Amino acid sequence: MATVKIKIRTARTQDGKRVIAPYDEVDLDELSPRARALAEAISHCAAAVADTIRLRSDKRIRDTQLNWEHYFTPEQADQPLTMDWARWDKYPADSPMSAVEWLERQAAKIPPGWRIVGATRSSLGGEPLVQVEDSSTLMTAEQVAAYLATHGRHMTAASWRSKAHPSKRLAPPPTDRVGRTPLWEQVDVDAWLNR
């Protein structure tokens, strides 16, 4: 059982009182691959406090930046696009939500096509202090909906879940679950898109 001790809660209670934010001990085996990579990245932030992490896109700079040749060398333009990310939801110190559930929610907010690389040295960026492995191709219904939108197919997460229900079979069934959250493999979503 691999665990990390991380500080992800705010120093305020739900009614706004200031308190010392506690550390949460999180069992990494309870997390989806993406949430696990997120927890590991947070554990490598200064004092294991949720701070800026680095994401890396599946796309190269030259594929996403107009007029890249004005700003980058050809070698730089062949590198993947990176982004610093710190868009954490507030997590009050006395919240009844489990750390696992909070991490899963934060992981679901990371856009499709982006991978968690690690913690950055500072909010100014730089190379990650420690690389983490985010090999996840599993997506929540919210991530599937966002992914479909990038491919010109617009639907809500609820519509996707409804289509994937065993009684309808209009979309692929979930490959895995974390708690009650169904997860789909990106290759299955791609196959559904290309049918």
CSV table of N, CA and C in Angstrom, one decimal, residues 5-74:
chain,number,residue,atom,x,y,z
A,5,LYS,N,1.5,11.8,2.0
A,5,LYS,CA,1.0,12.7,3.0
A,5,LYS,C,1.0,14.1,2.3
A,6,ILE,N,-0.1,14.7,2.0
A,6,ILE,CA,-0.2,15.9,1.3
A,6,ILE,C,-1.1,16.9,2.0
A,7,LYS,N,-0.9,18.2,1.7
A,7,LYS,CA,-1.8,19.3,2.3
A,7,LYS,C,-2.5,19.9,1.1
A,8,ILE,N,-3.8,19.5,1.1
A,8,ILE,CA,-4.7,20.0,0.0
A,8,ILE,C,-5.8,20.8,0.5
A,9,ARG,N,-6.0,20.8,1.8
A,9,ARG,CA,-7.1,21.5,2.4
A,9,ARG,C,-6.7,23.0,2.6
A,10,THR,N,-7.7,23.9,2.6
A,10,THR,CA,-7.4,25.3,2.9
A,10,THR,C,-7.4,25.5,4.4
A,11,ALA,N,-6.8,26.7,4.8
A,11,ALA,CA,-6.7,27.0,6.2
A,11,ALA,C,-7.9,27.7,6.7
A,12,ARG,N,-9.1,27.3,6.1
A,12,ARG,CA,-10.3,27.9,6.6
A,12,ARG,C,-11.4,26.8,6.7
A,13,THR,N,-12.3,26.9,7.6
A,13,THR,CA,-13.4,26.0,7.7
A,13,THR,C,-14.5,26.4,6.8
A,14,GLN,N,-15.5,25.6,6.7
A,14,GLN,CA,-16.6,25.9,5.8
A,14,GLN,C,-17.3,27.2,6.2
A,15,ASP,N,-17.3,27.6,7.5
A,15,ASP,CA,-18.0,28.8,7.9
A,15,ASP,C,-17.0,30.0,7.9
A,16,GLY,N,-15.8,29.8,7.4
A,16,GLY,CA,-14.8,30.9,7.2
A,16,GLY,C,-13.8,31.1,8.3
A,17,LYS,N,-13.8,30.3,9.4
A,17,LYS,CA,-12.9,30.4,10.5
A,17,LYS,C,-11.5,30.0,10.1
A,18,ARG,N,-10.5,30.7,10.5
A,18,ARG,CA,-9.1,30.3,10.2
A,18,ARG,C,-8.7,29.2,11.1
A,19,VAL,N,-8.0,28.2,10.5
A,19,VAL,CA,-7.5,27.1,11.3
A,19,VAL,C,-6.2,26.7,10.6
A,20,ILE,N,-5.5,25.8,11.3
A,20,ILE,CA,-4.3,25.2,10.6
A,20,ILE,C,-4.8,24.0,9.8
A,21,ALA,N,-4.5,24.1,8.5
A,21,ALA,CA,-4.9,23.1,7.5
A,21,ALA,C,-4.2,21.8,7.8
A,22,PRO,N,-4.9,20.7,7.9
A,22,PRO,CA,-4.3,19.4,8.2
A,22,PRO,C,-3.7,18.8,6.9
A,23,TYR,N,-2.8,17.8,7.1
A,23,TYR,CA,-2.3,17.0,6.0
A,23,TYR,C,-3.2,15.8,5.9
A,24,ASP,N,-3.4,15.3,4.7
A,24,ASP,CA,-4.2,14.1,4.5
A,24,ASP,C,-3.3,13.0,4.0
A,25,GLU,N,-3.4,11.8,4.6
A,25,GLU,CA,-2.7,10.7,4.1
A,25,GLU,C,-3.5,9.9,3.1
A,26,VAL,N,-3.1,9.8,1.9
A,26,VAL,CA,-3.8,9.3,0.8
A,26,VAL,C,-3.2,8.0,0.3
A,27,ASP,N,-4.1,6.9,0.3
A,27,ASP,CA,-3.7,5.6,-0.3
A,27,ASP,C,-3.7,5.7,-1.8
A,28,LEU,N,-2.6,5.7,-2.4
A,28,LEU,CA,-2.5,5.9,-3.9
A,28,LEU,C,-3.2,4.8,-4.7
A,29,ASP,N,-3.4,3.6,-4.1
A,29,ASP,CA,-4.0,2.5,-4.7
A,29,ASP,C,-5.5,2.7,-4.9
A,30,GLU,N,-6.1,3.7,-4.1
A,30,GLU,CA,-7.5,4.0,-4.2
A,30,GLU,C,-7.8,4.9,-5.3
A,31,LEU,N,-6.8,5.5,-6.0
A,31,LEU,CA,-7.0,6.5,-7.0
A,31,LEU,C,-6.9,6.0,-8.4
A,32,SER,N,-7.6,6.7,-9.3
A,32,SER,CA,-7.5,6.4,-10.7
A,32,SER,C,-6.0,6.8,-11.1
A,33,PRO,N,-5.5,6.3,-12.3
A,33,PRO,CA,-4.2,6.7,-12.7
A,33,PRO,C,-3.9,8.2,-12.7
A,34,ARG,N,-4.8,9.0,-13.2
A,34,ARG,CA,-4.6,10.4,-13.3
A,34,ARG,C,-4.6,11.1,-12.0
A,35,ALA,N,-5.5,10.7,-11.1
A,35,ALA,CA,-5.6,11.3,-9.7
A,35,ALA,C,-4.3,10.8,-8.9
A,36,ARG,N,-3.9,9.6,-9.2
A,36,ARG,CA,-2.6,9.2,-8.5
A,36,ARG,C,-1.4,10.0,-9.0
A,37,ALA,N,-1.3,10.3,-10.3
A,37,ALA,CA,-0.2,11.2,-10.7
A,37,ALA,C,-0.4,12.5,-10.1
A,38,LEU,N,-1.6,13.0,-10.0
A,38,LEU,CA,-1.8,14.3,-9.4
A,38,LEU,C,-1.4,14.3,-7.9
A,39,ALA,N,-1.7,13.3,-7.1
A,39,ALA,CA,-1.3,13.2,-5.7
A,39,ALA,C,0.2,13.1,-5.6
A,40,GLU,N,0.8,12.3,-6.5
A,40,GLU,CA,2.3,12.2,-6.5
A,40,GLU,C,3.0,13.6,-6.8
A,41,ALA,N,2.4,14.3,-7.8
A,41,ALA,CA,3.0,15.6,-8.1
A,41,ALA,C,2.8,16.6,-6.9
A,42,ILE,N,1.7,16.6,-6.3
A,42,ILE,CA,1.5,17.4,-5.1
A,42,ILE,C,2.5,17.0,-4.0
A,43,SER,N,2.7,15.8,-3.8
A,43,SER,CA,3.6,15.3,-2.8
A,43,SER,C,5.1,15.8,-3.0
A,44,HIS,N,5.4,16.2,-4.3
A,44,HIS,CA,6.7,16.7,-4.6
A,44,HIS,C,6.8,18.2,-4.6
A,45,CYS,N,5.6,18.9,-4.3
A,45,CYS,CA,5.6,20.4,-4.2
A,45,CYS,C,6.3,20.7,-2.8
A,46,ALA,N,6.7,21.9,-2.7
A,46,ALA,CA,7.3,22.4,-1.4
A,46,ALA,C,6.4,22.1,-0.2
A,47,ALA,N,6.9,21.4,0.8
A,47,ALA,CA,6.2,21.0,2.0
A,47,ALA,C,4.9,20.1,1.7
A,48,ALA,N,4.9,19.5,0.5
A,48,ALA,CA,3.8,18.7,0.0
A,48,ALA,C,2.4,19.4,0.1
A,49,VAL,N,2.5,20.7,-0.2
A,49,VAL,CA,1.3,21.6,-0.3
A,49,VAL,C,0.9,21.7,-1.7
A,50,ALA,N,-0.4,21.6,-2.0
A,50,ALA,CA,-0.9,21.7,-3.4
A,50,ALA,C,-0.5,23.1,-3.9
A,51,ASP,N,0.3,23.0,-5.0
A,51,ASP,CA,0.9,24.2,-5.6
A,51,ASP,C,0.8,24.0,-7.1
A,52,THR,N,1.7,24.7,-7.8
A,52,THR,CA,1.7,24.6,-9.3
A,52,THR,C,2.3,23.3,-9.7
A,53,ILE,N,1.6,22.7,-10.7
A,53,ILE,CA,2.1,21.4,-11.3
A,53,ILE,C,2.3,21.7,-12.8
A,54,ARG,N,3.1,20.8,-13.4
A,54,ARG,CA,3.3,21.0,-14.8
A,54,ARG,C,2.5,19.9,-15.6
A,55,LEU,N,1.9,20.4,-16.7
A,55,LEU,CA,1.2,19.5,-17.6
A,55,LEU,C,1.9,19.5,-18.9
A,56,ARG,N,1.8,18.4,-19.6
A,56,ARG,CA,2.4,18.3,-21.0
A,56,ARG,C,1.3,17.8,-21.9
A,57,SER,N,1.2,18.5,-23.1
A,57,SER,CA,0.2,18.2,-24.1
A,57,SER,C,0.7,17.0,-25.0
A,58,ASP,N,-0.2,16.3,-25.6
A,58,ASP,CA,0.1,15.3,-26.6
A,58,ASP,C,0.6,15.9,-27.9
A,59,LYS,N,0.3,17.2,-28.0
A,59,LYS,CA,0.6,17.9,-29.3
A,59,LYS,C,1.9,18.7,-29.2
A,60,ARG,N,2.6,18.9,-30.3
A,60,ARG,CA,3.9,19.6,-30.3
A,60,ARG,C,3.6,21.1,-30.5
A,61,ILE,N,4.5,21.9,-30.1
A,61,ILE,CA,4.4,23.4,-30.2
A,61,ILE,C,4.1,23.8,-31.6
A,62,ARG,N,4.8,23.2,-32.6
A,62,ARG,CA,4.5,23.6,-34.0
A,62,ARG,C,3.1,23.3,-34.5
A,63,ASP,N,2.5,22.3,-33.8
A,63,ASP,CA,1.1,22.0,-34.2
A,63,ASP,C,0.0,22.9,-33.6
A,64,THR,N,0.4,23.7,-32.6
A,64,THR,CA,-0.6,24.5,-31.9
A,64,THR,C,-0.3,26.0,-32.0
A,65,GLN,N,0.9,26.4,-32.3
A,65,GLN,CA,1.2,27.8,-32.3
A,65,GLN,C,1.3,28.3,-33.7
A,66,LEU,N,0.5,29.4,-34.0
A,66,LEU,CA,0.6,30.0,-35.3
A,66,LEU,C,2.0,30.8,-35.4
A,67,ASN,N,2.6,30.8,-36.5
A,67,ASN,CA,3.9,31.5,-36.7
A,67,ASN,C,4.9,31.1,-35.7
A,68,TRP,N,5.0,29.8,-35.4
A,68,TRP,CA,5.9,29.3,-34.4
A,68,TRP,C,7.4,29.6,-34.7
A,69,GLU,N,7.7,29.7,-36.0
A,69,GLU,CA,9.0,30.0,-36.5
A,69,GLU,C,9.5,31.3,-36.0
A,70,HIS,N,8.6,32.3,-35.7
A,70,HIS,CA,9.1,33.6,-35.2
A,70,HIS,C,9.5,33.5,-33.7
A,71,TYR,N,9.1,32.5,-33.0
A,71,TYR,CA,9.3,32.4,-31.6
A,71,TYR,C,10.2,31.3,-31.1
A,72,PHE,N,10.2,30.2,-31.9
A,72,PHE,CA,10.9,29.0,-31.5
A,72,PHE,C,11.9,28.5,-32.6
A,73,THR,N,12.9,27.8,-32.2
A,73,THR,CA,13.8,27.1,-33.1
A,73,THR,C,13.0,25.8,-33.6
A,74,PRO,N,13.4,25.2,-34.7
A,74,PRO,CA,12.8,24.0,-35.1
A,74,PRO,C,12.9,22.9,-34.0
